[in-house]
Coordinates of C-alpha atoms in Angstrom, one line a residue:
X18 CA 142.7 149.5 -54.3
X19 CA 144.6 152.5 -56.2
X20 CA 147.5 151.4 -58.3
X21 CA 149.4 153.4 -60.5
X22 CA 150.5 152.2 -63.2
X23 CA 149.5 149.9 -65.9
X24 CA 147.7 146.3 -64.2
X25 CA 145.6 144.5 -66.4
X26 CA 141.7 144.8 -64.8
X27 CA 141.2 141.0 -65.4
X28 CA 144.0 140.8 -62.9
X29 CA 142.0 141.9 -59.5
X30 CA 139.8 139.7 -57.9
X31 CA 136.4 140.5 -57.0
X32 CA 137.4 139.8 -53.3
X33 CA 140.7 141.5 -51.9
X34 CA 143.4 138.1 -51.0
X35 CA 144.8 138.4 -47.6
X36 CA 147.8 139.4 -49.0
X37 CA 146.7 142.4 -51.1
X38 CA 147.6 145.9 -50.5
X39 CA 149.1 149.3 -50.7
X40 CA 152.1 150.1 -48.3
X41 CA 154.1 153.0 -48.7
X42 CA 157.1 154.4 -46.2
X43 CA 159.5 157.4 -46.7
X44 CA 162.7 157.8 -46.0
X45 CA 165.5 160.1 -46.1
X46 CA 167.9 160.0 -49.2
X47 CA 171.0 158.7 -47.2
X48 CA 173.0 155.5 -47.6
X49 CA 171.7 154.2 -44.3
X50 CA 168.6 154.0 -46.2
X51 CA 168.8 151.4 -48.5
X52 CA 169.6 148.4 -46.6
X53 CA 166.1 149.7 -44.2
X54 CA 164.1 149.7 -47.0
X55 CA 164.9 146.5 -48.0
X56 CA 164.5 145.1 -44.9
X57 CA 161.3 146.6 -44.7
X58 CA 160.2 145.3 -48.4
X59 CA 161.8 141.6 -47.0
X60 CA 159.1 142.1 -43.6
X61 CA 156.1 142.5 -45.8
X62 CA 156.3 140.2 -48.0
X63 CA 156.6 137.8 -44.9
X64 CA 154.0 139.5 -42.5
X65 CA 151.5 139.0 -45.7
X66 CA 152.2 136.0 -46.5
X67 CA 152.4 136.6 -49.7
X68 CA 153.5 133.7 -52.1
X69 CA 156.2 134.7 -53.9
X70 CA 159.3 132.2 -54.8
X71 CA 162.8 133.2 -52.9
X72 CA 164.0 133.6 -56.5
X73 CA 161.4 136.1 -57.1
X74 CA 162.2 137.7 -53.5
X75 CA 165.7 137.9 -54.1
X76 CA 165.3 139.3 -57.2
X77 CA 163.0 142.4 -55.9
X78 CA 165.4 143.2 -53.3
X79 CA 168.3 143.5 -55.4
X80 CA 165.2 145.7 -57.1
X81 CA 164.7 148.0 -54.1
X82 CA 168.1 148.5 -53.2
X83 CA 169.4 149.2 -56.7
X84 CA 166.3 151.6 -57.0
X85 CA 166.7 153.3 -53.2
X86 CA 170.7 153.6 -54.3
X87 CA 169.8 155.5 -57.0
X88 CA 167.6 157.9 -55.4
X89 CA 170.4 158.6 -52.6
X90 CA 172.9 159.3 -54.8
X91 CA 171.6 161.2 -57.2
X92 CA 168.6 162.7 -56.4
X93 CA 169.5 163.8 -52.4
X94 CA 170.1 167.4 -53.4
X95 CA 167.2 168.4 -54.3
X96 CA 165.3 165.4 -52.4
X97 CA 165.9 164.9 -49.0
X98 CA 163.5 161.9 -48.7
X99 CA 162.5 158.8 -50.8
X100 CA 159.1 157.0 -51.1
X101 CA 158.7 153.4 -51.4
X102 CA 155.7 151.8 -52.3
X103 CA 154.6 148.3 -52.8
X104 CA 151.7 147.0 -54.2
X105 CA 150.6 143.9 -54.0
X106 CA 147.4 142.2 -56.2
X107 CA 146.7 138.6 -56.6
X108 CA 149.0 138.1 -59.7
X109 CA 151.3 140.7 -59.4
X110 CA 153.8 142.9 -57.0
X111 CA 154.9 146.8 -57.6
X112 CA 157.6 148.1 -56.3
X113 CA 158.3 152.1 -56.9
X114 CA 160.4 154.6 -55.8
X115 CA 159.9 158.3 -55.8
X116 CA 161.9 161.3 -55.3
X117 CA 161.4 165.0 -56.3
X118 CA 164.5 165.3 -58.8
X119 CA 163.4 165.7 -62.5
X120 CA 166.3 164.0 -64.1
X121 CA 165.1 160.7 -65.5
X122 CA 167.7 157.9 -65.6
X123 CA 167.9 155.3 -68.4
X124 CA 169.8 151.8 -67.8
X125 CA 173.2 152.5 -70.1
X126 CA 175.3 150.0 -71.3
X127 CA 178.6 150.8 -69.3
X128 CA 182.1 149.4 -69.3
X129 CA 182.7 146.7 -67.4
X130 CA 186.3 147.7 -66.0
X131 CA 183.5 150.0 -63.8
X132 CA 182.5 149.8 -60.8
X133 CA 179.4 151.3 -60.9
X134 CA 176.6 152.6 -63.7
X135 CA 174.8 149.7 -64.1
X136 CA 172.0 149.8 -61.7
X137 CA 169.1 150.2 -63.7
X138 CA 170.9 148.2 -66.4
X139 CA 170.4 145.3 -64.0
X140 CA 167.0 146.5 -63.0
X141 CA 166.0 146.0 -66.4
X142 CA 167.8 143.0 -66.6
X143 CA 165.4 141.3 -63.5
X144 CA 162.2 142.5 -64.7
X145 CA 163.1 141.2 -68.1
X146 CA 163.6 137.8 -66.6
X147 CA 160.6 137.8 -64.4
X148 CA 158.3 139.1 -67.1
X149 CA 157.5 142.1 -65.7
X150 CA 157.4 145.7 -66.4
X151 CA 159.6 148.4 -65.5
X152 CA 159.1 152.3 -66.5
X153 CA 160.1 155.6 -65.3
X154 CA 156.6 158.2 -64.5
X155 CA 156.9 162.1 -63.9
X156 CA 155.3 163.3 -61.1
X157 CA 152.8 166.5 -60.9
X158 CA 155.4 168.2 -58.3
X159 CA 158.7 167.7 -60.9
X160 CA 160.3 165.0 -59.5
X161 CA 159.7 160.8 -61.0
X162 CA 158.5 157.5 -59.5
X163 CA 160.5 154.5 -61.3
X164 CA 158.2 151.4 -60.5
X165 CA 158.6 147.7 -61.4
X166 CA 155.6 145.1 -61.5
X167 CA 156.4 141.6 -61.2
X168 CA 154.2 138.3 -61.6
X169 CA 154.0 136.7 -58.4
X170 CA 153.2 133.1 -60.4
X171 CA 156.3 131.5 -62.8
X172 CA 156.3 133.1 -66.6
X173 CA 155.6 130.3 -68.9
X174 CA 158.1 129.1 -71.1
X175 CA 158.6 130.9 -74.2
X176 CA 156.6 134.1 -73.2
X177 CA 158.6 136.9 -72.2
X178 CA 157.6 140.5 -71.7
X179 CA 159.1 143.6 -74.0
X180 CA 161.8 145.5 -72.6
X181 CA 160.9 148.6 -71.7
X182 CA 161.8 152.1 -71.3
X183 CA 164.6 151.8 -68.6

């Protein structure tokens, strides 16, 4: 199995869990989107089986929409389909989305009389909590993959991941 991103090697068992696995799905960069590819995230992680807490769940979805949002609205132009991919080890779960704009977004600290802005903000936010990892990759055609890795298990108290470049 062929992740990118940065997963530890002591991390992958010698034998593939039931669970494990690489799906990927586009879609195109309209609103109608993001709800579907939750949904389809939600479907899964159930058809897997993989054991995640509904904390944990919740939390990627909120992920995966936030992340598909972002692509719609400002990346359609110039990419009239999304990618999401989720990877899925015995530790861990990825979650990235790709699209073919170059622009690459950092989480800002907004005000909070908005109503909007703060989507990778709270992104970080999750993956902070969970003590995962969150970072924003180029791609070799121009446009970006923002991904998120998550530990399925609980973080021990005390130990928290750094915050990272989103």
């Amino acid at each position: 199995m062929e992740i990118r991103g940065s997963v530890p090697p002591d991390t992958v068992p010698a034998r593939p869990l039931p669970y494990e696995g690489v799906w990927r799905f586009t879609a195109p960069a309209v609103d109608a989107s993001v709800p579907q590819a939750r949904h389809a995230v939600r479907d899964l992680l159930h058809r897997q089986g993989v054991p995640i807490h509904d904390d944990l769940v919740q939390g990627l979805l909120l992920i995966v929409s936030e992340l598909v949002t972002n692509a719609v609205k400002h990346a359609a132009l110039l990419s009239p389909q999304v990618a999401v991919e989720v990877a899925i080890g015995a530790e861990w779960i990825r979650v990235s989305v790709e699209d073919n704009h170059p622009y690459r977004p950092k989480a800002l600290e907004t005000d909070y009389a908005q109503t909007g802005g703060r989507g990778l903000l709270l992104v970080r936010e999750i993956t902070y909590e969970a003590g995962g990892s969150c970072d924003v990759e180029q791609t070799a055609n121009g446009g970006k993959i923002i991904w998120v890795a998550l530990p399925l298990g609980p973080v021990a108290d005390g130990v928290t991941s750094p915050r990272q470049a989103l």
